[in-house]
Coordinates of C-alpha atoms and ligand atoms in Angstrom, one line a residue:
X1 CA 36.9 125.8 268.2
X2 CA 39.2 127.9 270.5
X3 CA 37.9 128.9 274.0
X4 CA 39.2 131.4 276.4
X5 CA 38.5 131.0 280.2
X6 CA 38.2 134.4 282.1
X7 CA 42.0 134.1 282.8
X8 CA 43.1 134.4 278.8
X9 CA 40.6 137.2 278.4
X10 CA 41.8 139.4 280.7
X11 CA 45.1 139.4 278.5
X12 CA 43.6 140.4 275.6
X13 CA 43.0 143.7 274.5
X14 CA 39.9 144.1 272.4
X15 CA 40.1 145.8 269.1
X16 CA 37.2 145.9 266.2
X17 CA 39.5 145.5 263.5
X18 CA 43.3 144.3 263.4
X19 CA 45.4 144.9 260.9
X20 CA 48.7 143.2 260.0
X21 CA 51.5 144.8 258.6
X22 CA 52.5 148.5 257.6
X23 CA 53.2 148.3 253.8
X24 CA 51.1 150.1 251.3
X25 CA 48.3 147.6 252.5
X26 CA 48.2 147.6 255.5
X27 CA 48.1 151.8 255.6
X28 CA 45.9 152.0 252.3
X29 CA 43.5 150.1 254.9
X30 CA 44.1 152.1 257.6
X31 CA 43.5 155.3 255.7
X32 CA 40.2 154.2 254.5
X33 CA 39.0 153.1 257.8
X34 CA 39.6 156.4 258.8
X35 CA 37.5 158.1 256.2
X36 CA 34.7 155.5 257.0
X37 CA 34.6 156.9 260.3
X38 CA 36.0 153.9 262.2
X39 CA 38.3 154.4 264.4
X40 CA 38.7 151.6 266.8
X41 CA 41.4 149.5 264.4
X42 CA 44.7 148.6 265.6
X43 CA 47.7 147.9 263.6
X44 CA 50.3 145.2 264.1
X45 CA 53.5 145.7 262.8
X46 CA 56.9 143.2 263.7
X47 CA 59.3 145.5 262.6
X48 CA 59.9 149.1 264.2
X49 CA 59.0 151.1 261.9
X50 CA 56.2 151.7 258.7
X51 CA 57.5 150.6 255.2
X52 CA 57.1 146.7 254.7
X53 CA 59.0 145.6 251.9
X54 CA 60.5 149.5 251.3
X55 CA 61.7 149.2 254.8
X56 CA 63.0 145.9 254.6
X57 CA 65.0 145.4 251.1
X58 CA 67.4 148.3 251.9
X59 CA 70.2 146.4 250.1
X60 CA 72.8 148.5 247.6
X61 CA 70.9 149.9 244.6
X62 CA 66.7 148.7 245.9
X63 CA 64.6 150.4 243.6
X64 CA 61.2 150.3 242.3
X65 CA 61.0 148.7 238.4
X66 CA 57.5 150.6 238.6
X67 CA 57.2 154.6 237.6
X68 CA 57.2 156.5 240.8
X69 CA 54.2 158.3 239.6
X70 CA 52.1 155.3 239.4
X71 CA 54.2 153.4 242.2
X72 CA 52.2 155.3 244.9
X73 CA 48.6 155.6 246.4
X74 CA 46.2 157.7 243.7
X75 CA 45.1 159.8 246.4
X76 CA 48.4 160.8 247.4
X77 CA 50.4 161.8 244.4
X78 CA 54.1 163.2 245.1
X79 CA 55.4 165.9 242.9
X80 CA 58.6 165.8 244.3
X81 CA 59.9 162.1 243.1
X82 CA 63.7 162.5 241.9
X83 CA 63.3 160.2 239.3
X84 CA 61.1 157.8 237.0
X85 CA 62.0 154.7 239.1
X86 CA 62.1 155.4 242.8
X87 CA 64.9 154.4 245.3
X88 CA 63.9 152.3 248.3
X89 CA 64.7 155.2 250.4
X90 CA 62.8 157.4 248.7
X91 CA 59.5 155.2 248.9
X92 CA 60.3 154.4 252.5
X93 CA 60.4 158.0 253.2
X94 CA 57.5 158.6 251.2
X95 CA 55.2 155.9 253.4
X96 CA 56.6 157.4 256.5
X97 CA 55.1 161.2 255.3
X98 CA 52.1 159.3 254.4
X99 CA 51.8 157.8 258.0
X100 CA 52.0 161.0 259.4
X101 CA 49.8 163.2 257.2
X102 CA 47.2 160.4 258.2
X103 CA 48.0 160.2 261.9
X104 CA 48.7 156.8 262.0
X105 CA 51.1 156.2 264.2
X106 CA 49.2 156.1 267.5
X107 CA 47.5 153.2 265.9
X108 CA 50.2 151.0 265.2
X109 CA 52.1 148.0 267.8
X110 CA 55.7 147.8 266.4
X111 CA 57.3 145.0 267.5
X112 CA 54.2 142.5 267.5
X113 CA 54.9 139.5 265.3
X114 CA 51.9 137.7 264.7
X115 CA 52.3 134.3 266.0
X116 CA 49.0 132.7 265.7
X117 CA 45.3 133.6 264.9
X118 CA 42.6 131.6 265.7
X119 CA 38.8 132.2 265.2
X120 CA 36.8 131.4 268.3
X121 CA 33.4 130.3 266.3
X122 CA 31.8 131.0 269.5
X123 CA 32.4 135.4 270.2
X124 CA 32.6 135.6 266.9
X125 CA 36.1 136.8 267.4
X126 CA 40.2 136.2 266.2
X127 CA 42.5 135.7 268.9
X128 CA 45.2 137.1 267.7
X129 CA 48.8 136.4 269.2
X130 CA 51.9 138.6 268.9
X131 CA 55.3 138.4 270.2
X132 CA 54.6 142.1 271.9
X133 CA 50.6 141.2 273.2
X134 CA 47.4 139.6 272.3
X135 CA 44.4 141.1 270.9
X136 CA 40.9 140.2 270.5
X137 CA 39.2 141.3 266.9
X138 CA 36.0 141.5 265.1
X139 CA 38.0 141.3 262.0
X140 CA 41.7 140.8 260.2
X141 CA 42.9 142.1 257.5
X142 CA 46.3 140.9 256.6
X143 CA 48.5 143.1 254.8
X144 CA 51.6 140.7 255.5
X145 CA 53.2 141.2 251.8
X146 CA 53.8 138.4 249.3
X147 CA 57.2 139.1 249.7
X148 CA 57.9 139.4 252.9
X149 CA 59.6 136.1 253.9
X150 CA 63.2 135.9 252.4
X151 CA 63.9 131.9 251.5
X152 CA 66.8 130.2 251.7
X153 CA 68.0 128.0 248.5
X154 CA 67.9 124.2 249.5
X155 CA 71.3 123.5 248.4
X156 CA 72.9 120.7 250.1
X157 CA 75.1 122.0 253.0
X158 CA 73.7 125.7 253.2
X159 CA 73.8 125.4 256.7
X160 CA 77.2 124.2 257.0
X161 CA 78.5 127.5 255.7
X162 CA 80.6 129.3 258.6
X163 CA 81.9 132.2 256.6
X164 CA 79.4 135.7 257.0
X165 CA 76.0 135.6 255.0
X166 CA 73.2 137.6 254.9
X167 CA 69.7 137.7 252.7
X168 CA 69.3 140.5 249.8
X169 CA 66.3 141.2 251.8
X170 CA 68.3 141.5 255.6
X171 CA 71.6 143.4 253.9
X172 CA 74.2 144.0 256.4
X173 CA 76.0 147.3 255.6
X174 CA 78.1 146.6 258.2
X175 CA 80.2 144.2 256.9
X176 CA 83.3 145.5 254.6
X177 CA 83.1 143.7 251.1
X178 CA 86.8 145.4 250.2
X179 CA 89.4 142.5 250.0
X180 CA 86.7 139.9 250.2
X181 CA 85.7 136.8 248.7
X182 CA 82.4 137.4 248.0
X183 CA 79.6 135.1 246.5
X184 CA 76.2 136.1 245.1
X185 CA 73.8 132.5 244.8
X186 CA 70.8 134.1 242.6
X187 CA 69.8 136.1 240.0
X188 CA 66.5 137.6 240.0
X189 CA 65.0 141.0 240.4
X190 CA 67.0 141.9 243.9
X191 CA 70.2 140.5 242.4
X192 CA 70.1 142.5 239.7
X193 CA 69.8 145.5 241.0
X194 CA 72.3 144.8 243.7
X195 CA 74.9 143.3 241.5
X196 CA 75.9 146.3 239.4
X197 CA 76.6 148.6 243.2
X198 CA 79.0 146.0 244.7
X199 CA 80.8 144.6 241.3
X200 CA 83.7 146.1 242.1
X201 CA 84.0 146.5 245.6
X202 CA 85.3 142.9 246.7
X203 CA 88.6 141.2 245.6
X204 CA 86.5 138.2 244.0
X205 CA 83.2 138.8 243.1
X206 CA 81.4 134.9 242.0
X207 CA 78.0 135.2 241.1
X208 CA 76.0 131.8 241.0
X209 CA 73.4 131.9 238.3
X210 CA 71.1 129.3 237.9
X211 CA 68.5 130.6 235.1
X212 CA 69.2 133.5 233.1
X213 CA 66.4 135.8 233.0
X214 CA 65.2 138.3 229.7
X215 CA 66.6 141.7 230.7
X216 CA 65.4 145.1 229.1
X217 CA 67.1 148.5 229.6
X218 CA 65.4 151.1 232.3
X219 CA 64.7 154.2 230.7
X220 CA 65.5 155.8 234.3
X221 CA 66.4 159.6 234.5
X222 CA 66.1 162.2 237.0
X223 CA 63.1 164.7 236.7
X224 CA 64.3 168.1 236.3
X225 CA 63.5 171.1 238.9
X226 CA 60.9 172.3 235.6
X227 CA 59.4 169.0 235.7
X228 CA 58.3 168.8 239.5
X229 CA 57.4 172.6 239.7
X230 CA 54.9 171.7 237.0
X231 CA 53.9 168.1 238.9
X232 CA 53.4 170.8 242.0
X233 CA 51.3 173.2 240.1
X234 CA 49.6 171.9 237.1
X235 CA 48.6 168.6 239.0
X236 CA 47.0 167.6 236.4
X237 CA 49.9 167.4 234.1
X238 CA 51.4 164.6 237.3
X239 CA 47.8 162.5 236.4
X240 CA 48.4 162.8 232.8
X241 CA 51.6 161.4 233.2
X242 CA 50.5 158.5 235.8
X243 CA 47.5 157.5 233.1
X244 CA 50.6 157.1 230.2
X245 CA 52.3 154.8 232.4
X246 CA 49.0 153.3 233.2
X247 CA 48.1 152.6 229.9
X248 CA 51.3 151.9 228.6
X249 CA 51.7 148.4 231.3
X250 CA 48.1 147.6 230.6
X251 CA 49.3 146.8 226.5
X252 CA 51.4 144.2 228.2
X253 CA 48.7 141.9 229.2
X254 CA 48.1 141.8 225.6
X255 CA 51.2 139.6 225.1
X256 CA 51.1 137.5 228.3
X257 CA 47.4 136.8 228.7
X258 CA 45.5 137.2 225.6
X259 CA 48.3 136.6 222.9
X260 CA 51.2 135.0 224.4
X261 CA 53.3 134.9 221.1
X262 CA 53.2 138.9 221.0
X263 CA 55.6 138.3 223.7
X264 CA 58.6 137.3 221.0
X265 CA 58.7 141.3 220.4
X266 CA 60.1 141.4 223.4
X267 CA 62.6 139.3 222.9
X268 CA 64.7 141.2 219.9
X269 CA 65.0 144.1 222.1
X270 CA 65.8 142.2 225.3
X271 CA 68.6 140.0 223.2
X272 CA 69.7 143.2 221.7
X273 CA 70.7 144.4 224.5
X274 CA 72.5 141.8 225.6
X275 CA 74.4 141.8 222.5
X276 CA 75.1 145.2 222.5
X277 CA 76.2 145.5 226.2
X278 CA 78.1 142.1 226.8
X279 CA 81.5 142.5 224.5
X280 CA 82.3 138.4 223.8
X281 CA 79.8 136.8 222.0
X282 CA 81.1 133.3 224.1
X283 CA 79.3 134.9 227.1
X284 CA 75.8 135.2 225.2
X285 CA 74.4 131.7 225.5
X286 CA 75.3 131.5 229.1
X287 CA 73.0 134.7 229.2
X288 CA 70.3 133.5 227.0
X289 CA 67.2 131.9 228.9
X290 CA 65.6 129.2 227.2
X291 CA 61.8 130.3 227.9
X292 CA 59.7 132.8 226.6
X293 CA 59.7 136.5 227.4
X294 CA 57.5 137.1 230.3
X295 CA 57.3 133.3 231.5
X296 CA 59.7 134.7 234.1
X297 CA 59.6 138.3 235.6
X298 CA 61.1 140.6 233.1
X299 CA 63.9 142.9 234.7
X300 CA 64.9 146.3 233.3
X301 CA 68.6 146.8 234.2
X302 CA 71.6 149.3 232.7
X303 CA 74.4 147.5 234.5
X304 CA 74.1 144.1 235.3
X305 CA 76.2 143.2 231.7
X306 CA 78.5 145.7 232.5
X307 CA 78.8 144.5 236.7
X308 CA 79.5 140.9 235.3
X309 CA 82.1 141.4 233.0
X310 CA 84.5 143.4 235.5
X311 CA 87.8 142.2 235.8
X312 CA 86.9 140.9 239.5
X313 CA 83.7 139.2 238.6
X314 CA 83.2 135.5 237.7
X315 CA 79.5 134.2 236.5
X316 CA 79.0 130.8 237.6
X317 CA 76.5 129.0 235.3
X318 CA 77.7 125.0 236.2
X319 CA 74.9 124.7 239.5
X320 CA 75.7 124.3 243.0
X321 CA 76.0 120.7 244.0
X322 CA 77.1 121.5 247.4
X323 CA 78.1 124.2 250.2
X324 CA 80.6 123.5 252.5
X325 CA 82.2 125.3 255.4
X326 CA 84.6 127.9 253.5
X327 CA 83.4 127.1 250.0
X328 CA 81.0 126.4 246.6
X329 CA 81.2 123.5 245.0
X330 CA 79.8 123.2 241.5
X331 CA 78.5 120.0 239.4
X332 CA 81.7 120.2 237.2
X333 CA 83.8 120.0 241.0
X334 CA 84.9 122.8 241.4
X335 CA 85.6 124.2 244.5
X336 CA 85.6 127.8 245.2
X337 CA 86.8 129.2 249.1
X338 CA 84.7 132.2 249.9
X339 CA 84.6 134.7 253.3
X340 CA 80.9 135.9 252.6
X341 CA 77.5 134.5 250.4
X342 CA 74.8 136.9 249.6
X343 CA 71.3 134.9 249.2
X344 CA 69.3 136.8 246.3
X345 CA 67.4 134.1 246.4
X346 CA 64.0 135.7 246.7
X347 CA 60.8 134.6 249.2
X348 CA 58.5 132.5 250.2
X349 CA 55.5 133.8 247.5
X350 CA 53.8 130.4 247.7
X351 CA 53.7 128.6 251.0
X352 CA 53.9 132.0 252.8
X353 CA 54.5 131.0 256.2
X354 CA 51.8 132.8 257.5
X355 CA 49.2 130.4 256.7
X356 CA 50.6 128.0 259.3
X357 CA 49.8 130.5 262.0
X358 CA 45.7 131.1 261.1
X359 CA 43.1 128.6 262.1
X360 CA 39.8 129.4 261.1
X361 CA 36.4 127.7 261.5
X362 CA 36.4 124.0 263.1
X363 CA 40.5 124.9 263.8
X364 CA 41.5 124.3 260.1
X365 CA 45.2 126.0 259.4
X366 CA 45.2 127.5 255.9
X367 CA 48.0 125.9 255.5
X368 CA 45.8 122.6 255.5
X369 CA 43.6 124.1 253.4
X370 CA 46.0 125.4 251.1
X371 CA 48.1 122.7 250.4
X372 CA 47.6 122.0 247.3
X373 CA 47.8 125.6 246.5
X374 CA 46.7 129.0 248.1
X375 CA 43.6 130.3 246.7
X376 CA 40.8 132.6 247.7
X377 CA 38.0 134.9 246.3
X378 CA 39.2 137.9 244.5
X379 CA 42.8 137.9 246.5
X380 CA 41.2 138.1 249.4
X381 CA 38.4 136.1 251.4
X382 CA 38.9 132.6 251.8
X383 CA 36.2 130.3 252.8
X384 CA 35.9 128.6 256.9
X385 CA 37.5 131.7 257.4
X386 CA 35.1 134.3 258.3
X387 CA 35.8 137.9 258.9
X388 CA 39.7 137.4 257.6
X389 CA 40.9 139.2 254.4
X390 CA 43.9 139.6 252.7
X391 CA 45.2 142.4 250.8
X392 CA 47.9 140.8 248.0
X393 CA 46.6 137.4 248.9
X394 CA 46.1 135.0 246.0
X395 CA 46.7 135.4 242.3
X396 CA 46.8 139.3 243.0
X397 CA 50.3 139.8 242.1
X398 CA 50.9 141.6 238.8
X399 CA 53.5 140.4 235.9
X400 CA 53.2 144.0 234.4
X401 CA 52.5 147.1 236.6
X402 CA 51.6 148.7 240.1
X403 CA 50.7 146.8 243.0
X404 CA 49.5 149.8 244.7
X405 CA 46.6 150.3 242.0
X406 CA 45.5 146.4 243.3
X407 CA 46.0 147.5 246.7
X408 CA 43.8 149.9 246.4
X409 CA 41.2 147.7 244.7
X410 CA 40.9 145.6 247.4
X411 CA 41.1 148.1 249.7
X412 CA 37.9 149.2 248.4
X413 CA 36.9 145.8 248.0
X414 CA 37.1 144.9 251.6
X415 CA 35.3 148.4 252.7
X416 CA 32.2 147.8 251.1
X417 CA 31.7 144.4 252.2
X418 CA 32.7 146.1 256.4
X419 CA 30.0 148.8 255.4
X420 CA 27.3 146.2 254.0
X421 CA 27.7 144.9 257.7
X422 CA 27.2 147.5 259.6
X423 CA 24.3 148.5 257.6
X424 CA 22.9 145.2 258.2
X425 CA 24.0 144.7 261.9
X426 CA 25.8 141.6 260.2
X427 CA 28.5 139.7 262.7
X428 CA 30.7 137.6 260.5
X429 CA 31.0 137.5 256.8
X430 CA 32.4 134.5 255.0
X431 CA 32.7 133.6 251.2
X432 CA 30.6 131.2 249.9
X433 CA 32.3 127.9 249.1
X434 CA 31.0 127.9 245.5
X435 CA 31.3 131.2 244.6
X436 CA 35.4 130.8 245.5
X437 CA 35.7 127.6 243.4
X438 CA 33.8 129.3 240.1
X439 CA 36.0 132.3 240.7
X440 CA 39.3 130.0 240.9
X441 CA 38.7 127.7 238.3
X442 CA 37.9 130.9 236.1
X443 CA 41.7 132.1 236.9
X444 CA 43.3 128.8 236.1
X445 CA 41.7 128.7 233.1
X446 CA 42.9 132.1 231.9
X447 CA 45.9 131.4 233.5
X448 CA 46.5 127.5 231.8
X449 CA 46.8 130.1 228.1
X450 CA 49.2 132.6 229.6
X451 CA 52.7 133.2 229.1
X452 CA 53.7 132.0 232.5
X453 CA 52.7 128.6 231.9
X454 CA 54.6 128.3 228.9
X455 CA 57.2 125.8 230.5
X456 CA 59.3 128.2 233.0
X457 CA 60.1 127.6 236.8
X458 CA 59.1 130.6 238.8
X459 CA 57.8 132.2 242.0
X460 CA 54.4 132.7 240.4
X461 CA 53.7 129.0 240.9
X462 CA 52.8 126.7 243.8
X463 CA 54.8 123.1 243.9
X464 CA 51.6 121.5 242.1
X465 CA 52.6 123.9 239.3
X466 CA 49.1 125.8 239.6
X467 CA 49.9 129.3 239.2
X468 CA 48.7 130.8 242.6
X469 CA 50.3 134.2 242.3
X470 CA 49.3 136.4 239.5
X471 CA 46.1 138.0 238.2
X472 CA 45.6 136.9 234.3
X473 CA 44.4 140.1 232.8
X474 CA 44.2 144.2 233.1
X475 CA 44.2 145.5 236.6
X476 CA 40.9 147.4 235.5
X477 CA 39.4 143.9 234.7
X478 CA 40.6 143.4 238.7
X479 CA 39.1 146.5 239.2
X480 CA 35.3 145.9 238.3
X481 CA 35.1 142.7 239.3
X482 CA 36.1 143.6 242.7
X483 CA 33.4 146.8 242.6
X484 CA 30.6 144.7 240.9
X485 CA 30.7 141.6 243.4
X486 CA 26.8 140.5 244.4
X487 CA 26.9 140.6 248.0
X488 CA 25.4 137.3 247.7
X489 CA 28.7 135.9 247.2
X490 CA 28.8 136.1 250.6
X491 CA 27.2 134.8 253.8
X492 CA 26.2 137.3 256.2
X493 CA 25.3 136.1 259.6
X494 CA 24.4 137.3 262.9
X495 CA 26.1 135.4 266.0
X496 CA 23.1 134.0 266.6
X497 CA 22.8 132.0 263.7
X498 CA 26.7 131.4 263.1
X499 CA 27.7 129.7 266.6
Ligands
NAP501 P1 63.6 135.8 242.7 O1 63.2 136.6 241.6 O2 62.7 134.7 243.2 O3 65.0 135.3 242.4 C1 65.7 134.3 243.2 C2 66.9 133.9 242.5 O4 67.6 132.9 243.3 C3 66.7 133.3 241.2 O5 67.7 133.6 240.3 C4 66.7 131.8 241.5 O6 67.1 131.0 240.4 C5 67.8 131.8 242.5 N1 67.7 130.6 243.4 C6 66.7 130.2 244.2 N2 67.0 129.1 244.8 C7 68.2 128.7 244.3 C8 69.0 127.5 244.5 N3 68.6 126.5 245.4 N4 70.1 127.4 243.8 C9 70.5 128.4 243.0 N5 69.8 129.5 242.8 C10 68.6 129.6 243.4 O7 63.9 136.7 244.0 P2 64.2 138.3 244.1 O8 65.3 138.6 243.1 O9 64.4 138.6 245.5 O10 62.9 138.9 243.5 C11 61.6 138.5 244.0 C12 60.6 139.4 243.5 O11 60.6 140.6 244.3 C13 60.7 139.9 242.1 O12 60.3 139.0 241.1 C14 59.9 141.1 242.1 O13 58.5 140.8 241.9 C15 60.2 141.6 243.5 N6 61.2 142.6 243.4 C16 60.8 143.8 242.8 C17 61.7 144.8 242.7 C18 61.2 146.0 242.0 O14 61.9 146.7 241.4 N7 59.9 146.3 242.1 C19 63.0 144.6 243.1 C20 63.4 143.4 243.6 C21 62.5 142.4 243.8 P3 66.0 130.4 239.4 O15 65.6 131.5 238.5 O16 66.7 129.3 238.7 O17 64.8 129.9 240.3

């Protein structure tokens, strides 16, 4: 149970409702606070500006593999997207207009990395520590992004290396690839798109891959002056267009929840064009993966077969077996001398670090109580932690379409159960144990049938092998379940009976 003596308190500044992070979460949230009338919210943010992940992955050629005009917040459609897939700048710039228009900013701490949280069962209250201050809240809601923390592979040596690296996720424009030795270790969704933009810009280009993955062409084109005058006018042309895109990733879940082998249609067109891009057939089996379509992230890519068969590219497929100070070393022994290494090698999905900083009820870390895999009720409340939500916590994560339309389910989620409290002059909230368990072992279930437990190694999963990442169905199905919840899923309590 933490405690503050008078001296503490005094450094705390009190706040009703914290908010971590300034992604599409954390400024969905805000935004609806607003329209509920509340005001007294503050929002924590490490970085200096708004953006989360579209302010972070800035690397050569970030894009969204979502349709711009689903890709953004219902209530704030954008007739003037350039394209069908947005650029990272574009989305960036697009949060930052939407920060604005809302008047945001004067809620907002950049700079304040959360450190730790604690609940003090006795106020009621987090205690909340930042690298920039501490604050005192009713509540937290944690829009920290499930990919928010790049990871570094585990290969032996990594830290040996003394040449320049960087993470896809902390590019450094800064450094000149020209006349380089460059090496690329990974080749998932950021690699691919920032592959094809570099290819020929070094003198050596090795790419390390590990697992091929099932890649599909991006039907990506411009929109044409007509196109956004009508978006602008006829808005409800833009929403006709947003509920075909809709519609169209909901028919996925078809083939990885419901009917996994429907997935194999997939694979003809993904093979195909493999076949028809990459010009020696003694390159296909090294690009073949050996699991089903969908098991793994599907990635839509143009040029990643053309980027890897450029004179100055190599694709490594032997495995790292060790990294020393100047070089690669691969299980067949070979040793390759490079000046720079680019991680693609993705985040920390599972094991987010941020559970080692919160300590709820009786000073459990989630961490603790997530160790043998995160979980909580619909993505977001977890029990012995009372007033705490998450927006994109577990099993939330979508294998086929927006993660905005899930933000915004939760964000809806989380504002009936703050306006069932204030009705009710309710202190803390908490998810009942029970109802948490039903609801996971209800996921698993679905999940044990789906494609991405068909044999595959992926981000989705926790180290147990339970899938801890993705929601098994439609993202209405997500939808209704998060706007029909009893409220007696929850326990309401005044201090008085909670301390
Ligand atoms: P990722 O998909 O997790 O890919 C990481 C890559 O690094 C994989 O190829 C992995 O190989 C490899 N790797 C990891 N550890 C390694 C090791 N020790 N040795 C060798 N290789 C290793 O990460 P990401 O590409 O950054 O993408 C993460 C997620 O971000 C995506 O799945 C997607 O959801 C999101 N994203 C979205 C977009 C978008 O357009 N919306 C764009 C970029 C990223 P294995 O496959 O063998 O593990």
């Amino acid at each position: 149970m933490a405690n503050l003596d008078s001296g503490d308190s005094a450094n705390y500044t009190e706040t009703k409702i914290l908010i971590v992070g300034t992604g599409f979460a954390g400024l969905g949230m805000a935004i609806r606070l607003k329209e509920m009338g509340i005001n007294d919210f503050t929002i924590i943010e490490r970085a200096n500006d708004v953006g989360g992940t579209w302010r972070d992955n800035h690397y050569p050629g970030a894009a969204c593999d979502v349709p711009s005009h689903l890709y953004s917040f219902s209530f704030e459609p954008n007739a003037e997207w350039s394209r069908v897939y947005p650029s990272q700048p574009e989305l960036e710039s697009y949060l930052q207009k939407v920060t604005d228009k809302y008047q945001l900013r004067s809620h907002i701490c950049f700079d304040h990395s959360l450190s730790k949280a604690t609940y003090d069962e006795i106020s009621g209250q987090w205690l909340v520590n930042t690298s920039g201050g501490n604050f005192k809240a009713r509540f937290v809601i944690s829009g920290n992004g499930g990919l928010a923390e790049p990871k570094l592979p585990d290969i032996p040596g990594v830290e040996t290396f003394t040449g320049h690296h960087f993470h896809s996720a902390n590019w450094d424009h800064d450094y000149a690839l020209p006349g380089k030795r460059v090496a690329v270790i990974g080749t998932g969704a950021s690699a691919i798109q920032f592959v094809p933009e570099i290819a020929g810009v070094p003198k050596q280009l090795s790419v390390f891959q590990r697992t091929p993955n099932w890649i599909i062409p991006r039907g990506d084109r411009p929109y044409s002056r007509f196109e956004k005058w009508i978006f602008k006018h006829i808005p409800f042309v833009q929403k006709i267009v947003r509920a075909k895109i809709y519609c169209q990733n909901e028919t996925r879940v078809l083939g990885m929840v419901l009917h996994p082998a429907l997935m194999k249609l997939f694979r003809r067109a993904a093979t195909n064009h493999m076949q028809r891009q990459v010009t020696d057939p003694a390159m296909w089996p090294k690009l073949t993966p050996n699991f089903p379509v969908g098991c793994k992230r599907i990635l839509i890519s143009n040029g990643w077969y053309p980027a890897l068969q450029k004179p100055n590219v190599d694709l490594v497929t032997d495995g790292i077996k060790e990294i020393r100070e100047h070089s690669i070393v691969t299980n067949d022994n070979v040793e390759r001398e490079v000046d720079c290494i680019i991680f693609g090698t993705g985040f920390y999905a599972t094991d987010n670090p941020i559970a080692g900083k919160i300590y709820g009820r009786d000073g459990l870390q989630l961490a603790e109580a997530w160790k043998d895999g995160e979980e909580a009720y619909l993505g977001a409340s977890v029990h012995g932690f009372p007033n705490f939500f998450f927006i994109v916590g577990p099993n939330v994560t979508l294998g086929h379409s927006s993660m905005v339309y899930m933000i915004e389910t939760q964000v809806n989620a989380i504002s009936r159960v703050l306006q069932t409290m204030e009705e009710n002059s309710s202190a803390t909230v908490e998810v009942k144990l029970a109802v948490q368990q039903e609801y996971n072992e209800g996921l698993q279930k679905l999940l044990g049938g789906s494609i991405w437990a068909t044999g595959c190694d992926s981000w989705y999963k926790h180290r147990t092998g339970k899938i801890t990442q993705l929601w098994p169905g439609f993202t209405f199905t997500f939808r209704r379940r998060n706007q029909d919840f009893k409220l007696s899923d929850y326990h309401f309590d005044s201090l008085a009976n909670n301390s």
